Amino acid sequence: MPDQQHLYLVDGSSYIFRAYHRLPPLTDPEGTPVGAVYGYTTMLWKLAEDLDKADGPTHLAVILDKDSQSFRNEIYPEYKANRPDPPEDLVPQFPLIRDATRAFSLPCIEEQGLEADDLIATYARAAQREGWNVTIVSSDKDLMQLVGEVDGPNGPARIDMLDTMKSQRIYIEEVEDKFGVKPELVGDVLALMGDSVDNIPGIYGIGPKTASKLIAEHGSLTAALDAAEYMKKSKLKERLLENRADAEMSRVLVTLKEDCDLPEPLDDFKLDGVPPEPLAAFLEKHGFTSLLRRLDAGSGSPDRPNNLNPEKAQTKGDAGTEEGNSQPLPEMPAVDRSAYETVQTMDRLLSWIERAEAAHEVAVDTETSSLDAMRAELVGVSLALGPNEACYIPLGHGGSDMFAERPEQVDREAALAALKPLLESDAVTKIFQNGKYDLNVLARYGIEVSPIEDTMIVSFALDAGRGQDGIGGGHGMDELSERHLGHTPIAFKEVCGTGKKQIPFGEVPLDKATEYAAEDADVTWRLYQHLKPRLSVEGGTRIYERVDRPLIPVVAGMEREGIKVDRARLAKLSEEFAQETARLEDEIHEAAGQEFTVGSPKQLGDILFEKLGYKGGKKGKSGQYSTDQSVLERLAGEGADIAKLVLEWRQLTKLKSTYTDALQQAINPDTGRVHTSYSLVGAQTGRLSSTDPNLQNIPIRTAIGRQIREAFVPESGNVLLAADYSQIELRLAAHMADVETLKEAFANGEDIHARTATEMFGEVTRDTRARAKTINFAILYGISRWGLAGRLEVEPDEAQEMIDTYFKRFPGIQRYIMETLETVRERGYSQTLFGRKTWFPRINSKNQAERQGSERAAINAPIQGTSADIIKRAMVRMLPALREEGLDNVRMLLQVHDELVFELPEGDVEKASPIIERVMAEAARPAVELAVPLGVEIGTGASWDAAH
DNA sequence: ACGATCACG
DNA sequence: GACGTACGTGATCGTA
């Protein structure tokens, strides 16, 4: 019996578009854009790696679109007529896709007058008739029609799909999940819903939901259309009856042609390995050096000299500044997952613990049932002592299904009791990646881990701001591993799946779980060896050891404390907001003369500027009218009542959905409190950010919003205490730019905006003070004359005069800006007073908008970042200072950039307040002696609102 | 998945 | 010669 053949058909055209949008705009050494090509190359690479695996490809071909004309255009001239031209920097990449394919020595099929989809369908069916299995590498929903299996000459022959970007196999079940019908009926669903990208009409007003419901109910498109006349009167019925012809034509358009002539016979697609030479030439030419390295490693050829910059494929606008990532990799063997041990007996566990104690350094990772550390149950722990020297200790696998057998494991209680001394031992450093999470989980099991190191935080101290717009600059483990070790760890979703079919980690079989979990510890250990030495070389030690690392357990503690919210009060507010919103919605519809979705800026824009004919509508780059607050306020000022109503409606719906509803959801059932999660690497400047829920943007500026703050309350017998730095960023600007006038004003405790008004306009009125305040902030943010003009509603010339006056009155500011920019241009990064770096890879970009954006951010970063450093230092010292004075019941709950929120017994307020104030006011010392005092304002009350 | 909008410092 | 204009975040909604 012959081995099962398996044909892979790669939908090259659709892949390149997706890769283009997902990847950064890389260019090769000659300046040709290659981002999409890079994505395509890595995908082929991955497929080629599967060559020898069970169910891997035996045959493979790449199918491309030759041109967009096909038989479909004869049926329907508008087919794909509204496709925009591909982006300019994608066009030169099309021919490179063919080069890449050739470099892998793979066949590349394209045919005049045939679309790739039809060729794929034809080949897939032909192979299936031969009894082969087929995998279509694509995520195009049209192709999902083909999924399924038939009886071939040697048993069932199946067609499935592979979405390489999501690492997802698509088989019958996945198609049914997406469309609600079997693959054979997908075409019927598509015919009803249409496709705006291909300009297939479908039936207007029918989307994916209605389409699959109709087809599932009636069994086919024809049956659904026939049934329309018996439906009860509705919009849907009308549309079905009226547009039957459109739907039927759409059905033809989405049908794949399965009987094209085959340009090449199937047997020509046979794979026999990838000859390395042409591939190496291709990778070298385009600067894909990380792949080149892997090719060398794989083929056992001698190492190339290390003069190749590992990050040669530079991103656009890269200043070519210091490349902190280009240190030679330490000598380490490649990751070998088969070397990991599954620890299933106390004996083996004790042996690992003993070795960890001897090593004085161990990487640790916990596996749990949830991403939310406050709800997560511990499922296992992994340890790593060296490269490939790692183990996984399952503690909570199986057992959720009472019929399934629970694999052999060490008893959880006993294992934790054995691990506790190690994890708490002063003599052993525990290395984590994002240790705050593990600290929280373990703390809930009674283990206070210390001392710790954290590779994520090290990476942040070294590389904050590197990478662009979140691409390639992150500090997550997978990214760090890719970047520094050239290794791709197993993705979580590969182990647990995703979406509805996601299983908890505790259900993962032990062999697979060990590969994943032990690898995480192994990678963490390797990353630490790689990153830690860079700290001292690159000047990151101070910020890491003195600020960010000690902050980890402090913030972890704050997250575990949580804050009490008054559910009943929020519910009542929700109810009020709902009623008021409904009333406003009616009024808005009345004013508009029709019903529409108020929450849709698109529909609202059309109503305001087309139907009602208001003037001055401005369309943004998306081609729709802007309807943001400033626009609506202008209209309201011109007497448009509807604009006023919409503003009110927006405020209320925002408050309800984002706060009063969401906060009730966020209450932890075990603790009865809300536990946010702070990101220690969220903001490039060094600030924290807060998620799930975000407690750093609770309303305060309006009376109606402040009601939400009233729902944040202390436990009985306690009060909330809020301590704010007053004007900290302006104070720091005064210090850093060395502005005498401002320093003096702060020293004298003056109202700084009023003082600015005096200097700028000669007198203090409500108006001049407000303008002065705007200008003060504008300067901190590196504003332009046009920006300031917009804010103050004056002409740019006048704004420029104000900026000039400001610089004249406050000499030092301009110099600060110039010097900061010069340094950043030269070094590539800015620094805070405490040495925190933020990188600006686009500071020397040739793209003006990009460059100026970086310049503004670079002016602001040292100030915002220094402020972040200071409050972080205060947080680290706060609880020890309070405990030292015997204040054991003061709890630090929240941080909001320049504010700390505490909960404490009423009786402790008097004693605690001056300590809190002192710790915050002195937080810069002794590292930095500021030329201005740091003002701290403290309030207390029976709610967060009242504490202000 | 992304843009628009709006909540905060 | 035109562009697009204040820094840093996160959540929600509608739309593609």
Short mmCIF file of N, CA and C in Angstrom, two decimals, chain A residues 214-269:
data_model
loop_
_atom_site.label_atom_id
_atom_site.label_comp_id
_atom_site.label_asym_id
_atom_site.label_seq_id
_atom_site.Cartn_x
_atom_site.Cartn_y
_atom_site.Cartn_z
N LEU A 214 -30.58 31.88 7.46
CA LEU A 214 -31.52 31.53 6.39
C LEU A 214 -31.15 30.20 5.73
N ILE A 215 -29.86 30.05 5.43
CA ILE A 215 -29.46 28.83 4.73
C ILE A 215 -29.59 27.62 5.65
N ALA A 216 -29.23 27.80 6.92
CA ALA A 216 -29.35 26.68 7.86
C ALA A 216 -30.82 26.27 8.00
N GLU A 217 -31.70 27.24 8.02
CA GLU A 217 -33.12 26.94 8.19
C GLU A 217 -33.73 26.26 6.98
N HIS A 218 -33.38 26.79 5.79
CA HIS A 218 -34.08 26.31 4.59
C HIS A 218 -33.30 25.27 3.81
N GLY A 219 -32.03 25.12 4.12
CA GLY A 219 -31.28 24.04 3.50
C GLY A 219 -30.58 24.40 2.21
N SER A 220 -30.96 25.49 1.58
CA SER A 220 -30.24 25.93 0.38
C SER A 220 -30.68 27.34 0.02
N LEU A 221 -29.91 27.93 -0.88
CA LEU A 221 -30.24 29.29 -1.31
C LEU A 221 -31.59 29.32 -2.02
N THR A 222 -31.77 28.38 -2.93
CA THR A 222 -33.03 28.35 -3.69
C THR A 222 -34.21 28.19 -2.74
N ALA A 223 -34.06 27.27 -1.81
CA ALA A 223 -35.16 27.04 -0.87
C ALA A 223 -35.44 28.29 -0.05
N ALA A 224 -34.38 28.99 0.35
CA ALA A 224 -34.57 30.20 1.15
C ALA A 224 -35.28 31.26 0.33
N LEU A 225 -34.86 31.41 -0.92
CA LEU A 225 -35.48 32.42 -1.78
C LEU A 225 -36.94 32.06 -2.07
N ASP A 226 -37.18 30.74 -2.29
CA ASP A 226 -38.55 30.30 -2.54
C ASP A 226 -39.44 30.56 -1.34
N ALA A 227 -38.84 30.40 -0.16
CA ALA A 227 -39.65 30.52 1.07
C ALA A 227 -40.00 31.97 1.37
N ALA A 228 -39.32 32.89 0.69
CA ALA A 228 -39.49 34.30 1.04
C ALA A 228 -40.95 34.73 0.97
N GLU A 229 -41.67 34.27 -0.06
CA GLU A 229 -43.04 34.78 -0.21
C GLU A 229 -43.96 34.33 0.92
N TYR A 230 -43.56 33.28 1.64
CA TYR A 230 -44.41 32.84 2.75
C TYR A 230 -43.99 33.42 4.10
N MET A 231 -42.91 34.23 4.06
CA MET A 231 -42.48 34.82 5.33
C MET A 231 -43.44 35.91 5.74
N LYS A 232 -43.43 36.20 7.06
CA LYS A 232 -44.30 37.30 7.47
C LYS A 232 -43.66 38.62 7.04
N LYS A 233 -44.49 39.59 6.92
CA LYS A 233 -44.05 40.86 6.34
C LYS A 233 -42.86 41.43 7.12
N SER A 234 -41.81 41.76 6.40
CA SER A 234 -40.64 42.34 7.04
C SER A 234 -39.72 42.91 5.98
N LYS A 235 -38.78 43.71 6.43
CA LYS A 235 -37.74 44.23 5.54
C LYS A 235 -37.04 43.09 4.83
N LEU A 236 -36.76 42.04 5.62
CA LEU A 236 -36.00 40.91 5.10
C LEU A 236 -36.74 40.26 3.93
N LYS A 237 -38.05 40.06 4.13
CA LYS A 237 -38.86 39.44 3.08
C LYS A 237 -38.79 40.27 1.79
N GLU A 238 -39.03 41.57 1.95
CA GLU A 238 -38.97 42.47 0.78
C GLU A 238 -37.66 42.31 0.04
N ARG A 239 -36.60 42.35 0.82
CA ARG A 239 -35.28 42.32 0.19
C ARG A 239 -35.04 41.02 -0.54
N LEU A 240 -35.47 39.92 0.07
CA LEU A 240 -35.27 38.62 -0.57
C LEU A 240 -36.04 38.55 -1.88
N LEU A 241 -37.28 39.02 -1.86
CA LEU A 241 -38.09 38.95 -3.06
C LEU A 241 -37.54 39.87 -4.15
N GLU A 242 -37.17 41.07 -3.71
CA GLU A 242 -36.75 42.08 -4.68
C GLU A 242 -35.41 41.76 -5.34
N ASN A 243 -34.51 41.17 -4.56
CA ASN A 243 -33.14 41.02 -5.06
C ASN A 243 -32.76 39.58 -5.37
N ARG A 244 -33.77 38.77 -5.65
CA ARG A 244 -33.52 37.37 -5.93
C ARG A 244 -32.47 37.20 -7.03
N ALA A 245 -32.61 38.01 -8.07
CA ALA A 245 -31.69 37.86 -9.21
C ALA A 245 -30.25 38.14 -8.79
N ASP A 246 -30.07 39.17 -7.96
CA ASP A 246 -28.72 39.48 -7.48
C ASP A 246 -28.12 38.28 -6.74
N ALA A 247 -28.95 37.69 -5.90
CA ALA A 247 -28.46 36.57 -5.10
C ALA A 247 -28.08 35.40 -5.99
N GLU A 248 -28.91 35.16 -7.01
CA GLU A 248 -28.62 34.01 -7.88
C GLU A 248 -27.36 34.25 -8.71
N MET A 249 -27.18 35.50 -9.13
CA MET A 249 -25.95 35.78 -9.86
C MET A 249 -24.74 35.66 -8.91
N SER A 250 -24.91 36.15 -7.69
CA SER A 250 -23.82 36.05 -6.72
C SER A 250 -23.44 34.59 -6.49
N ARG A 251 -24.47 33.73 -6.51
CA ARG A 251 -24.20 32.30 -6.30
C ARG A 251 -23.24 31.78 -7.37
N VAL A 252 -23.47 32.25 -8.60
CA VAL A 252 -22.59 31.80 -9.69
C VAL A 252 -21.19 32.39 -9.49
N LEU A 253 -21.14 33.65 -9.07
CA LEU A 253 -19.84 34.30 -8.91
C LEU A 253 -18.99 33.62 -7.84
N VAL A 254 -19.62 33.16 -6.77
CA VAL A 254 -18.81 32.58 -5.69
C VAL A 254 -18.51 31.10 -5.93
N THR A 255 -19.14 30.52 -6.94
CA THR A 255 -18.84 29.12 -7.24
C THR A 255 -17.43 29.00 -7.81
N LEU A 256 -16.68 28.07 -7.28
CA LEU A 256 -15.32 27.89 -7.77
C LEU A 256 -15.35 26.97 -8.98
N LYS A 257 -14.53 27.30 -9.95
CA LYS A 257 -14.46 26.48 -11.17
C LYS A 257 -13.51 25.31 -10.91
N GLU A 258 -14.07 24.12 -10.95
CA GLU A 258 -13.26 22.97 -10.53
C GLU A 258 -12.76 22.14 -11.70
N ASP A 259 -12.96 22.65 -12.92
CA ASP A 259 -12.58 21.84 -14.08
C ASP A 259 -11.70 22.62 -15.05
N CYS A 260 -10.83 23.46 -14.51
CA CYS A 260 -9.88 24.16 -15.38
C CYS A 260 -8.91 23.14 -15.97
N ASP A 261 -8.22 23.53 -17.03
CA ASP A 261 -7.13 22.68 -17.53
C ASP A 261 -5.96 22.82 -16.58
N LEU A 262 -5.31 21.73 -16.27
CA LEU A 262 -4.17 21.81 -15.35
C LEU A 262 -2.92 22.25 -16.11
N PRO A 263 -2.36 23.38 -15.75
CA PRO A 263 -1.15 23.83 -16.45
C PRO A 263 0.01 22.86 -16.26
N GLU A 264 0.07 22.23 -15.12
CA GLU A 264 1.14 21.26 -14.89
C GLU A 264 0.54 20.05 -14.20
N PRO A 265 1.05 18.86 -14.48
CA PRO A 265 0.48 17.68 -13.81
C PRO A 265 0.82 17.65 -12.32
N LEU A 266 -0.04 17.02 -11.56
CA LEU A 266 0.14 16.93 -10.11
C LEU A 266 1.51 16.38 -9.71
N ASP A 267 1.96 15.38 -10.45
CA ASP A 267 3.19 14.70 -10.04
C ASP A 267 4.39 15.64 -10.05
N ASP A 268 4.29 16.72 -10.83
CA ASP A 268 5.40 17.67 -10.88
C ASP A 268 5.58 18.43 -9.57
N PHE A 269 4.60 18.32 -8.70
CA PHE A 269 4.68 19.08 -7.45
C PHE A 269 5.41 18.32 -6.35
#
